[in-house]
Amino acid sequence: MNDRSTDPVADWWRTSIIDMEPGRIAFRGLPVEDLIGALSFPQMIWHLVMGTPLDAARARLFEAALVAAVDHGPQAPSIAAARMAATCGVGLNNAIATGVNMLGDVHGGAGEQAVALYRDIAERHEGGSPLNEATRDGLIAFRAAHGRFIPGFGHRFHKPVDPRAPRLLALVDQAAAEGAVAGTYAAIGREIDAALACEKGKPVPMNIDGATAVIYAELGCPAPLARGFFCLSRSVGILAHSWEQMEQGGRNKGPTPPGHRWTYDGPSGTS
Amino acid sequence: MNDRSTDPVADWWRTSIIDMEPGRIAFRGLPVEDLIGALSFPQMIWHLVMGTPLDAARARLFEAALVAAVDHGPQAPSIAAARMAATCGVGLNNAIATGVNMLGDVHGGAGEQAVALYRDIAERHEGGSPLNEATRDGLIAFRAAHGRFIPGFGHRFHKPVDPRAPRLLALVDQAAAEGAVAGTYAAIGREIDAALACEKGKPVPMNIDGATAVIYAELGCPAPLARGFFCLSRSVGILAHSWEQMEQGGRNKGPTPPGHRWTYDGPSGTS
Amino acid sequence: MNDRSTDPVADWWRTSIIDMEPGRIAFRGLPVEDLIGALSFPQMIWHLVMGTPLDAARARLFEAALVAAVDHGPQAPSIAAARMAATCGVGLNNAIATGVNMLGDVHGGAGEQAVALYRDIAERHEGGSPLNEATRDGLIAFRAAHGRFIPGFGHRFHKPVDPRAPRLLALVDQAAAEGAVAGTYAAIGREIDAALACEKGKPVPMNIDGATAVIYAELGCPAPLARGFFCLSRSVGILAHSWEQMEQGGRNKGPTPPGHRWTYDGPSGTS
Amino acid sequence: MNDRSTDPVADWWRTSIIDMEPGRIAFRGLPVEDLIGALSFPQMIWHLVMGTPLDAARARLFEAALVAAVDHGPQAPSIAAARMAATCGVGLNNAIATGVNMLGDVHGGAGEQAVALYRDIAERHEGGSPLNEATRDGLIAFRAAHGRFIPGFGHRFHKPVDPRAPRLLALVDQAAAEGAVAGTYAAIGREIDAALACEKGKPVPMNIDGATAVIYAELGCPAPLARGFFCLSRSVGILAHSWEQMEQGGRNKGPTPPGHRWTYDGPSGTS
């Protein structure tokens, strides 16, 4: 048995998340048997990752964000890759990992970037700028750093409206009306929406990433966790599709039907 | 636009999980905006993966299983690997995928195997054997196929009792008393418990895998999904630890403190 | 500094592969600076993985197997997934890992299974059976355990001949003529070829997996390493395609063109 | 059969790497059967990834870089994670992917960054600056963008010298003397070496990443491929360790011996 306080090997891995002794598991100080049946799954996620309490009203918002992002169909590369993996003779966990591994900066990062953008605008606003000016300046600063594309707004497929966003925003409004959250970030999101519409001369409405980012910002979570929580949410769809594909069968299923091969555009062969 | 009914390219990827048109997303026939705020996250998981309804009482059981298995600390290889990945300059999604990828047959498969064992015993019992005989025969058959180790019972660390198991079983009992589930698999689990104790002359109590397997079996889900759902649950701990490690910092953090290198047992060098 | 011989932490990770001190790295006893420029890359692979010497003639065979299997195009799920990953904002290493992760039992396991089959036939033959009977019995035993499909023979695309196989076999014949290998497994491979042709009434010729398995068996490597070495070989194509895709650009590229969506075959929606 | 030139589905995946018809496989225009036995494995890697010829002298340099970086022992997180994965009941390919997935910006990116730094210095020099000034300015610019740490120089373990670097540089010098490469980047590497030594008042010698980066820069490959090729090289060690661990056995092997648990630094428990 190690004396933990003076064991450099034990100290090599430090955590505030979990403590264990034989017969005892505690998550951030609370025994697991007191949490089972008492915390909802979203509350447990928040407890483990954030380490702060999440009351029922705020938990409903968090839950809505988790529910909304579970899947976007088999043309999303993460889902497609997981389905292909499911035909390659690997375990279900490997198929899930294949999909989650692909939720990178481009596929899974928009929510994270949107939270960061919202926060920057909020700070400008708290610093004294009116909201419309803070938004304008925030957008300019974001584009200077990252290019024209504003994460969380517009959708290449769901035109004119991403059906998830207004529903999520309505829940934020309701929670704000009840005093559960401040509503600051919903206002910022709508201000961006308005600014982009004005700029483009047509709606560039908030999408799922922009709307879940409003929730994550309202709940006070760091920007990178918007991606982290999105990974948990999308893992559900990745699991559902991996399992459906395993049930359908297939061996080494490629992206397109075999009759449509790829296009070769390299040098002509000589033998 | 494709006419879906006659498009072999579209037919290459078929799914019952999700349908989409611009501005419309439906999960197994239900519009996403009707599900957000209406389904709990566990209910959405079940809806997407299983495609059947899950009433509130059964959802509570499912939720308890998801809550109970979120983490088992940084000496679990999946958690350790995710923490190490978090110091290697990869995205949070890559760190999560690294951990999930390791929930293989040995690390993540016990629940799946336990469900299969329970089902086999249930079938023997339904076929006319008394429960104790069905259990005895089921254990013999399992060991003939897989070796002595019975998945879901005993724990190399939590002695004498894994604190998660009795709490989960109590929830199953309560749900059975309310008629939400049949309670068949709780009885089977306890019968195995008794058989193993008798065999060993000391308790070999049900562990987390055995207890969540009771829940998954009661809820009627296929054995492989016990692993699938475990992956969703453990992803929470993997995320929490990956994020904590990113906040702690560190670069290329190896498994043991640098001062304790590995032991080389190969041929002696000559230069 | 640890005294390695009595340090249980150091002993936790034991290896015969590598020894290190500050300023010194030795692979299986040989200083790295003596190996650089002296061993070919295939020889280093063999040295590190197998720990035995590989003379020049045998190294040429091993090299041919590594060269032959580098790629099979973007309809292979591993290549497709890596290309998709390359558009998702992850690192090149993550894209490669995505592809390698999919070389499972079905996508990457045929060579491993073929080596095991060859070995079984060789043992029957060494036990006294004539080669044709050993082959017949080996095929029967393999099918009883694994189903009808014989790994390493026939190809769903390359009909009538997989162009890699005869070239590899010719190199084995040449090495056998020079005494570098025994040629036993080339003979077994051809015997299977003949047995399957007789059975089907048409050629079911050896494919890349069957031919590389001949080489791996001739060289004496354990069956699972046929998959391991295949992973190293196919990593080359996975890297080439990931990099080409990064250069082409694209964001969140799905499997099929966006105009051809998937086919939904679930319940009809009601809102 | 598709008419490739007008098939938008085939056009969705375009490549210059591989062309196929039944019975024919060509890599960048050359039939595979002509390459097997003719190209070395490094030459095939170069042919597939770079698409340009690599003569024997340059191939020897490339081979030396691939040979030098195969392994750095079980305290490297990629190797440790792969070994842990090998005890979790996943396939050998999954264990390899686990390791490769961790070769991110911090663990696998130094070579890539070093090539970029060298190129920047080379451009400054070509633009008219003397080499020492170009180096000084390149280092200043690099640090302004990326922080103080210069990739490819110094080593936290191998003090005073990383034994791989001088051997690789000697091979570059030899190739330059034979006219196979220009030697420009070896000179730049040495100039950085001198500048850092002057700055620190003690040697900060070139390490493996700095030395392989010299080779990759001399050979003309884009900076990101320094990481790509490193992934191929380190995959060898990852495979060797995964396989050794599988042979050693073990189930769910964590990072440190079980007796040394982690240190918990969170809130004290109350129940």
XYZ file of N, CA and C in Angstrom, chain D residues 55-263:
627
model
N 16.661 8.494 -56.575
C 17.786 7.654 -56.989
C 18.413 6.968 -55.782
N 19.347 6.065 -56.044
C 19.872 5.199 -54.987
C 20.540 5.989 -53.870
N 21.295 7.010 -54.205
C 22.019 7.760 -53.172
C 21.037 8.519 -52.271
N 20.051 9.136 -52.889
C 19.048 9.849 -52.104
C 18.160 8.855 -51.339
N 17.899 7.719 -51.922
C 17.104 6.703 -51.218
C 17.830 6.219 -49.970
N 19.166 6.169 -50.019
C 19.905 5.745 -48.823
C 19.715 6.741 -47.680
N 19.710 8.026 -48.027
C 19.461 9.040 -46.984
C 18.065 8.901 -46.398
N 17.091 8.757 -47.293
C 15.706 8.607 -46.847
C 15.584 7.368 -45.956
N 16.225 6.311 -46.388
C 16.190 5.060 -45.610
C 16.810 5.260 -44.225
N 17.907 6.011 -44.164
C 18.551 6.248 -42.867
C 17.620 6.996 -41.918
N 16.870 7.965 -42.469
C 15.929 8.709 -41.626
C 14.824 7.787 -41.120
N 14.353 6.909 -41.986
C 13.297 5.970 -41.576
C 13.811 4.993 -40.534
N 15.042 4.527 -40.716
C 15.638 3.563 -39.783
C 15.880 4.198 -38.409
N 16.300 5.463 -38.406
C 16.772 6.075 -37.160
C 15.668 6.318 -36.140
N 14.417 6.499 -36.614
C 13.373 7.004 -35.725
C 12.374 5.939 -35.291
N 12.729 4.661 -35.459
C 11.720 3.611 -35.241
C 11.211 3.511 -33.807
N 12.013 3.891 -32.830
C 11.576 3.623 -31.451
C 12.317 4.529 -30.477
N 11.646 4.863 -29.408
C 12.327 5.550 -28.307
C 11.876 5.023 -26.943
N 11.379 3.795 -26.925
C 11.138 3.125 -25.665
C 9.765 3.329 -25.058
N 9.451 2.498 -24.066
C 8.099 2.427 -23.500
C 7.709 3.582 -22.599
N 8.562 4.578 -22.438
C 8.102 5.762 -21.719
C 7.612 6.840 -22.684
N 7.830 6.618 -23.970
C 7.187 7.495 -24.945
C 5.689 7.194 -24.886
N 4.849 8.235 -24.810
C 3.415 7.955 -24.634
C 2.816 7.096 -25.752
N 3.278 7.277 -26.976
C 2.720 6.471 -28.071
C 3.011 4.994 -27.874
N 4.213 4.674 -27.463
C 4.581 3.279 -27.242
C 3.831 2.731 -26.024
N 3.782 3.510 -24.955
C 3.098 3.060 -23.742
C 1.626 2.783 -24.026
N 0.982 3.690 -24.752
C -0.443 3.511 -25.030
C -0.683 2.284 -25.897
N 0.202 2.055 -26.867
C 0.045 0.883 -27.724
C 0.207 -0.399 -26.907
N 1.162 -0.407 -25.993
C 1.359 -1.586 -25.141
C 0.135 -1.795 -24.245
N -0.397 -0.731 -23.692
C -1.592 -0.878 -22.870
C -2.756 -1.399 -23.724
N -2.908 -0.824 -24.922
C -3.983 -1.278 -25.810
C -3.869 -2.780 -26.087
N -2.631 -3.249 -26.204
C -2.407 -4.659 -26.520
C -2.891 -5.591 -25.415
N -3.175 -5.044 -24.242
C -3.684 -5.873 -23.138
C -5.197 -5.716 -22.941
N -5.826 -4.977 -23.833
C -7.249 -4.634 -23.670
C -8.182 -5.443 -24.565
N -7.626 -6.407 -25.300
C -8.500 -7.209 -26.148
C -8.892 -6.547 -27.447
N -7.953 -5.808 -28.042
C -8.197 -5.248 -29.381
C -7.209 -5.889 -30.351
N -7.425 -5.664 -31.644
C -6.546 -6.230 -32.656
C -5.207 -5.522 -32.697
N -4.235 -6.172 -33.309
C -2.907 -5.580 -33.432
C -2.982 -4.264 -34.198
N -3.834 -4.208 -35.206
C -3.990 -2.954 -35.952
C -4.542 -1.850 -35.060
N -5.448 -2.186 -34.151
C -5.994 -1.161 -33.249
C -4.932 -0.660 -32.285
N -4.077 -1.556 -31.830
C -2.989 -1.135 -30.937
C -2.041 -0.194 -31.677
N -1.713 -0.531 -32.919
C -0.832 0.340 -33.703
C -1.483 1.708 -33.907
N -2.765 1.697 -34.278
C -3.468 2.970 -34.515
C -3.493 3.819 -33.254
N -3.658 3.181 -32.110
C -3.652 3.914 -30.844
C -2.355 4.684 -30.677
N -1.244 4.029 -30.974
C 0.044 4.699 -30.859
C 0.222 5.811 -31.883
N -0.085 5.525 -33.130
C 0.117 6.527 -34.193
C -0.769 7.748 -33.949
N -1.963 7.492 -33.419
C -2.900 8.593 -33.178
C -2.308 9.647 -32.233
N -1.323 9.245 -31.448
C -0.763 10.148 -30.446
C 0.463 10.915 -30.926
N 0.864 10.687 -32.177
C 2.037 11.410 -32.700
C 1.619 12.798 -33.181
N 1.031 13.566 -32.280
C 0.486 14.885 -32.598
C 1.543 15.984 -32.649
N 1.087 17.216 -32.594
C 2.000 18.361 -32.740
C 3.178 18.292 -31.772
N 2.924 17.832 -30.549
C 3.987 17.824 -29.546
C 4.846 16.562 -29.658
N 4.196 15.415 -29.881
C 4.929 14.139 -29.878
C 5.535 13.831 -31.246
N 4.903 14.297 -32.304
C 5.379 13.937 -33.637
C 5.661 15.126 -34.536
N 5.516 16.329 -33.999
C 5.556 17.494 -34.861
C 6.884 18.226 -34.952
N 7.882 17.822 -34.166
C 9.114 18.605 -34.137
C 9.830 18.586 -35.485
N 9.834 17.448 -36.142
C 10.491 17.360 -37.443
C 9.830 18.275 -38.466
N 8.498 18.264 -38.440
C 7.755 19.132 -39.354
C 8.099 20.600 -39.113
N 8.113 20.983 -37.836
C 8.427 22.376 -37.507
C 9.870 22.722 -37.872
N 10.757 21.754 -37.694
C 12.158 22.011 -38.009
C 12.346 22.211 -39.514
N 11.688 21.396 -40.316
C 11.787 21.594 -41.770
C 11.299 22.990 -42.135
N 10.173 23.396 -41.534
C 9.641 24.726 -41.849
C 10.628 25.823 -41.444
N 11.237 25.648 -40.294
C 12.239 26.622 -39.845
C 13.424 26.670 -40.801
N 13.929 25.508 -41.169
C 15.081 25.460 -42.094
C 14.733 26.151 -43.422
N 13.548 25.850 -43.913
C 13.124 26.436 -45.194
C 13.079 27.958 -45.100
N 12.578 28.429 -43.971
C 12.493 29.884 -43.799
C 13.893 30.498 -43.801
N 14.802 29.852 -43.120
C 16.187 30.350 -43.090
C 16.807 30.283 -44.486
N 16.531 29.184 -45.187
C 17.073 29.039 -46.544
C 16.571 30.162 -47.450
N 15.299 30.494 -47.308
C 14.750 31.565 -48.145
C 15.386 32.915 -47.812
N 15.589 33.136 -46.538
C 16.264 34.382 -46.159
C 17.683 34.424 -46.745
N 18.328 33.303 -46.721
C 19.694 33.227 -47.246
C 19.692 33.411 -48.760
N 18.777 32.736 -49.427
C 18.666 32.917 -50.883
C 18.326 34.364 -51.230
N 17.621 35.011 -50.327
C 17.252 36.409 -50.567
C 18.396 37.384 -50.349
N 19.562 36.856 -49.966
C 20.711 37.741 -49.873
C 21.369 37.849 -48.506
N 20.699 37.395 -47.446
C 21.326 37.482 -46.128
C 22.451 36.466 -45.999
N 23.539 36.837 -45.334
C 24.538 35.817 -44.981
C 23.885 34.765 -44.092
N 24.458 33.568 -44.081
C 23.802 32.457 -43.395
C 23.599 32.740 -41.912
N 24.595 33.337 -41.268
C 24.430 33.580 -39.831
C 23.311 34.579 -39.544
N 23.174 35.582 -40.398
C 22.082 36.540 -40.202
C 20.730 35.918 -40.532
N 20.703 35.146 -41.597
C 19.450 34.472 -41.969
C 19.005 33.556 -40.834
N 19.973 32.902 -40.220
C 19.654 31.997 -39.120
C 19.143 32.770 -37.919
N 19.844 33.821 -37.586
C 19.422 34.648 -36.447
C 17.996 35.168 -36.675
N 17.759 35.702 -37.881
C 16.435 36.252 -38.157
C 15.363 35.157 -38.194
N 15.748 33.992 -38.723
C 14.793 32.885 -38.762
C 14.415 32.425 -37.363
N 15.398 32.374 -36.488
C 15.108 31.966 -35.111
C 14.211 32.994 -34.418
N 14.504 34.269 -34.651
C 13.670 35.318 -34.043
C 12.232 35.197 -34.540
N 12.089 35.032 -35.840
C 10.735 34.941 -36.397
C 10.012 33.702 -35.877
N 10.745 32.600 -35.794
C 10.118 31.362 -35.313
C 9.625 31.533 -33.884
N 10.485 32.126 -33.058
C 10.108 32.293 -31.652
C 8.959 33.277 -31.485
N 8.909 34.272 -32.321
C 7.793 35.215 -32.234
C 6.473 34.488 -32.518
N 6.535 33.534 -33.425
C 5.297 32.836 -33.786
C 4.996 31.666 -32.865
N 6.030 30.985 -32.351
C 5.801 29.696 -31.689
C 6.339 29.596 -30.269
N 7.030 30.589 -29.779
C 7.599 30.480 -28.427
C 9.079 30.134 -28.465
N 9.697 30.075 -27.296
C 11.151 29.987 -27.225
C 11.742 28.678 -27.750
N 11.013 27.592 -27.553
C 11.547 26.271 -27.855
C 11.822 26.090 -29.352
N 13.065 25.735 -29.685
C 13.419 25.511 -31.093
C 13.364 24.010 -31.381
N 12.471 23.598 -32.274
C 12.306 22.164 -32.513
C 13.526 21.564 -33.187
N 13.918 20.386 -32.729
C 15.019 19.691 -33.388
C 16.366 19.875 -32.718
N 16.381 20.623 -31.619
C 17.655 20.879 -30.940
C 17.501 20.685 -29.436
N 18.517 20.075 -28.844
C 18.454 19.757 -27.414
C 17.600 18.522 -27.201
N 17.805 17.875 -26.063
C 17.024 16.673 -25.762
C 16.928 16.548 -24.255
N 15.755 16.305 -23.746
C 15.626 16.268 -22.290
C 16.272 15.035 -21.684
N 16.543 14.038 -22.479
C 17.139 12.811 -21.953
C 18.568 12.610 -22.474
N 18.727 12.711 -23.779
C 20.036 12.404 -24.364
C 20.963 13.612 -24.250
N 21.679 13.660 -23.155
C 22.650 14.714 -22.905
C 24.009 14.060 -22.779
N 25.076 14.619 -23.346
C 25.052 15.841 -24.126
C 24.624 15.623 -25.573
N 24.613 14.354 -26.040
C 24.427 14.164 -27.481
C 23.370 13.096 -27.747
N 22.485 13.379 -28.691
C 21.570 12.365 -29.217
C 22.353 11.565 -30.251
N 22.603 10.291 -29.971
C 23.559 9.551 -30.815
C 23.106 9.374 -32.263
N 21.834 9.616 -32.514
C 21.338 9.423 -33.875
C 21.713 10.591 -34.791
N 21.792 11.780 -34.186
C 21.959 12.980 -35.014
C 23.311 13.041 -35.724
N 24.445 12.872 -35.014
C 25.726 12.985 -35.740
C 25.865 11.915 -36.834
N 25.329 10.731 -36.566
C 25.419 9.676 -37.584
C 24.612 10.059 -38.831
N 23.426 10.604 -38.633
C 22.615 11.018 -39.774
C 23.286 12.179 -40.515
N 23.826 13.122 -39.774
C 24.497 14.256 -40.429
C 25.710 13.805 -41.236
N 26.412 12.808 -40.705
C 27.574 12.290 -41.447
C 27.132 11.692 -42.775
N 25.970 11.026 -42.764
C 25.467 10.466 -44.018
C 25.053 11.568 -44.990
N 24.507 12.658 -44.465
C 24.166 13.789 -45.333
C 25.436 14.388 -45.930
N 26.445 14.551 -45.100
C 27.707 15.107 -45.601
C 28.275 14.246 -46.729
N 28.226 12.942 -46.497
C 28.747 12.013 -47.501
C 27.953 12.136 -48.807
N 26.633 12.210 -48.676
C 25.794 12.340 -49.874
C 26.062 13.669 -50.571
N 26.296 14.711 -49.773
C 26.597 16.018 -50.375
C 27.938 15.973 -51.099
N 28.886 15.286 -50.488
C 30.204 15.163 -51.126
C 30.103 14.435 -52.460
N 29.161 13.494 -52.527
C 28.954 12.747 -53.782
C 28.037 13.485 -54.750
N 27.543 14.647 -54.331
C 26.661 15.407 -55.213
C 25.219 14.938 -55.222
N 24.858 14.045 -54.317
C 23.486 13.540 -54.318
C 22.510 14.569 -53.768
N 22.960 15.340 -52.794
C 22.138 16.446 -52.278
C 23.039 17.678 -52.172
N 22.402 18.832 -51.946
C 23.177 20.072 -51.972
C 23.949 20.307 -50.671
N 23.415 19.823 -49.584
C 24.087 20.063 -48.310
C 23.675 21.376 -47.652
N 22.802 22.114 -48.292
C 22.356 23.410 -47.761
C 21.780 23.295 -46.363
N 20.937 22.292 -46.170
C 20.208 22.213 -44.913
C 21.082 21.647 -43.791
N 22.068 20.847 -44.140
C 23.035 20.435 -43.123
C 23.766 21.667 -42.597
N 24.115 22.559 -43.512
C 24.792 23.799 -43.101
C 23.871 24.649 -42.228
N 22.619 24.734 -42.605
C 21.666 25.520 -41.811
C 21.504 24.898 -40.427
N 21.379 23.569 -40.381
C 21.250 22.902 -39.094
C 22.436 23.200 -38.197
N 23.621 23.142 -38.775
C 24.820 23.417 -37.977
C 24.880 24.880 -37.533
N 24.372 25.751 -38.378
C 24.368 27.172 -38.014
C 23.417 27.409 -36.828
N 22.277 26.738 -36.844
C 21.347 26.847 -35.707
C 22.020 26.299 -34.455
N 22.643 25.152 -34.604
C 23.383 24.509 -33.513
C 24.352 25.514 -32.885
N 25.118 26.167 -33.726
C 26.107 27.137 -33.236
C 25.432 28.333 -32.566
N 24.362 28.813 -33.177
C 23.667 29.978 -32.623
C 23.101 29.664 -31.246
N 22.520 28.464 -31.099
C 21.931 28.106 -29.812
C 23.012 27.900 -28.761
N 24.133 27.313 -29.155
C 25.233 27.095 -28.209
C 25.768 28.443 -27.719
N 25.901 29.366 -28.631
C 26.388 30.707 -28.295
C 25.425 31.382 -27.323
N 24.151 31.248 -27.636
C 23.089 31.867 -26.821
C 23.054 31.299 -25.407
N 23.184 29.975 -25.297
C 23.040 29.300 -24.018
C 24.366 29.201 -23.257
N 25.444 29.373 -23.964
C 26.737 29.181 -23.331
C 27.088 27.721 -23.105
N 26.315 26.833 -23.740
C 26.627 25.398 -23.694
C 25.947 24.745 -24.890
N 26.394 23.539 -25.248
C 25.809 22.903 -26.427
C 24.312 22.626 -26.260
N 23.566 22.875 -27.318
C 22.157 22.458 -27.418
C 22.070 21.670 -28.731
N 22.686 20.493 -28.745
C 22.945 19.862 -30.044
C 21.688 19.374 -30.743
N 21.824 19.291 -32.049
C 20.764 18.777 -32.904
C 20.334 17.391 -32.422
N 19.032 17.146 -32.404
C 18.530 15.826 -32.019
C 17.979 15.070 -33.229
N 17.370 13.931 -32.994
C 16.849 13.110 -34.093
C 15.907 13.894 -34.986
N 15.043 14.714 -34.400
C 14.085 15.449 -35.227
C 14.784 16.482 -36.091
N 15.774 17.145 -35.507
C 16.521 18.120 -36.283
C 17.307 17.464 -37.410
N 17.829 16.278 -37.137
C 18.665 15.594 -38.142
C 17.817 14.986 -39.249
N 16.697 14.354 -38.896
C 15.843 13.830 -39.969
C 15.249 14.987 -40.766
N 14.995 16.114 -40.092
C 14.476 17.280 -40.823
C 15.491 17.779 -41.845
N 16.781 17.716 -41.500
C 17.801 18.066 -42.494
C 17.649 17.172 -43.723
N 17.494 15.876 -43.476
C 17.361 14.946 -44.606
C 16.102 15.249 -45.412
N 14.976 15.411 -44.722
C 13.738 15.662 -45.469
C 13.822 16.974 -46.248
N 14.465 17.968 -45.656
C 14.607 19.246 -46.369
C 15.537 19.095 -47.569
N 16.643 18.376 -47.382
C 17.559 18.136 -48.509
C 16.850 17.408 -49.648
N 15.962 16.490 -49.301
C 15.279 15.690 -50.319
C 14.113 16.438 -50.955
N 13.793 17.612 -50.390
C 12.768 18.438 -51.024
C 11.343 18.092 -50.642
N 11.137 17.479 -49.503
C 9.749 17.140 -49.198
C 9.082 18.206 -48.341
N 7.792 18.419 -48.547
C 7.054 19.431 -47.786
C 7.131 19.149 -46.287
N 7.134 20.217 -45.493
C 7.294 20.067 -44.051
C 6.315 19.072 -43.417
N 5.034 19.102 -43.749
C 4.120 18.175 -43.065
C 4.475 16.704 -43.290
N 5.170 16.419 -44.393
C 5.536 15.023 -44.629
C 6.657 14.568 -43.714
N 7.390 15.494 -43.117
C 8.354 15.065 -42.095
C 7.604 14.337 -40.979
N 6.423 14.859 -40.635
C 5.628 14.129 -39.650
C 5.053 12.834 -40.242
N 4.606 12.928 -41.479
C 4.045 11.730 -42.113
C 5.057 10.594 -42.149
N 6.284 10.897 -42.573
C 7.304 9.845 -42.655
C 7.712 9.376 -41.256
N 7.739 10.302 -40.314
C 8.012 9.893 -38.942
C 6.962 8.889 -38.459
N 5.714 9.117 -38.826
C 4.657 8.163 -38.439
C 4.943 6.773 -38.995
N 5.401 6.708 -40.246
C 5.735 5.395 -40.821
C 6.877 4.750 -40.040
N 7.867 5.546 -39.701
C 9.031 5.020 -39.007
C 8.658 4.552 -37.597
N 8.008 5.391 -36.848
C 7.674 5.056 -35.464
C 6.637 3.926 -35.393
N 5.862 3.746 -36.452
C 4.924 2.619 -36.487
C 5.642 1.290 -36.285
N 6.899 1.256 -36.701
C 7.680 0.024 -36.553
C 7.867 -0.297 -35.067
N 8.300 0.691 -34.311
C 8.466 0.475 -32.873
C 7.136 0.210 -32.191
N 6.112 0.891 -32.638
C 4.787 0.685 -32.052
C 4.334 -0.754 -32.285
N 4.567 -1.249 -33.500
C 4.237 -2.652 -33.780
C 5.083 -3.591 -32.923
N 6.385 -3.343 -32.867
C 7.272 -4.242 -32.108
C 6.840 -4.319 -30.640
N 6.543 -3.174 -30.055
C 6.149 -3.161 -28.637
C 4.752 -3.748 -28.434
N 3.845 -3.467 -29.334
C 2.490 -4.040 -29.210
C 2.568 -5.559 -29.235
N 3.366 -6.042 -30.161
C 3.477 -7.493 -30.311
C 4.179 -8.110 -29.101
N 5.261 -7.489 -28.651
C 5.962 -8.001 -27.472
C 5.009 -8.049 -26.270
N 4.195 -6.998 -26.128
C 3.262 -6.963 -25.012
C 2.210 -8.061 -25.138
N 1.721 -8.288 -26.340
C 0.752 -9.378 -26.537
C 1.366 -10.715 -26.146
N 2.620 -10.903 -26.485
C 3.303 -12.140 -26.124
C 3.543 -12.239 -24.621
N 3.813 -11.096 -23.983
C 3.990 -11.101 -22.523
C 2.686 -11.402 -21.811
N 1.581 -11.045 -22.436
C 0.281 -11.203 -21.773
C -0.044 -10.016 -20.909
N -0.960 -10.212 -19.984
C -1.455 -9.089 -19.176
C -2.844 -8.710 -19.620
N -3.632 -8.255 -18.656
C -5.009 -7.833 -18.947
C -5.214 -6.429 -18.394
N -5.651 -5.531 -19.242
C -5.946 -4.153 -18.816
C -4.792 -3.534 -18.035
N -3.634 -3.638 -18.603
C -2.442 -3.164 -17.914
C -2.398 -1.638 -17.866
N -2.385 -1.093 -16.678
C -2.349 0.357 -16.502
C -0.935 0.891 -16.551
N -0.792 2.209 -16.372
C 0.517 2.843 -16.557
C 1.530 2.497 -15.464
N 1.078 2.445 -14.214
C 1.993 2.217 -13.091
C 1.597 0.940 -12.364
N 2.504 0.378 -11.568
C 2.147 -0.840 -10.832
C 0.928 -0.579 -9.943
N 0.033 -1.559 -9.825
C -1.206 -1.345 -9.080
C -0.984 -0.834 -7.653
N 0.104 -1.224 -7.045
C 0.351 -0.791 -5.670
C 0.553 0.711 -5.523
N 1.000 1.336 -6.587
C 1.156 2.801 -6.573
C -0.037 3.412 -7.279
N -1.061 3.735 -6.510
C -2.190 4.369 -7.176
C -1.896 5.825 -7.458
N -2.860 6.477 -8.063
C -2.711 7.907 -8.357
C -2.928 8.724 -7.097
N -2.604 10.008 -7.203
C -2.823 10.937 -6.107
C -4.105 11.717 -6.353
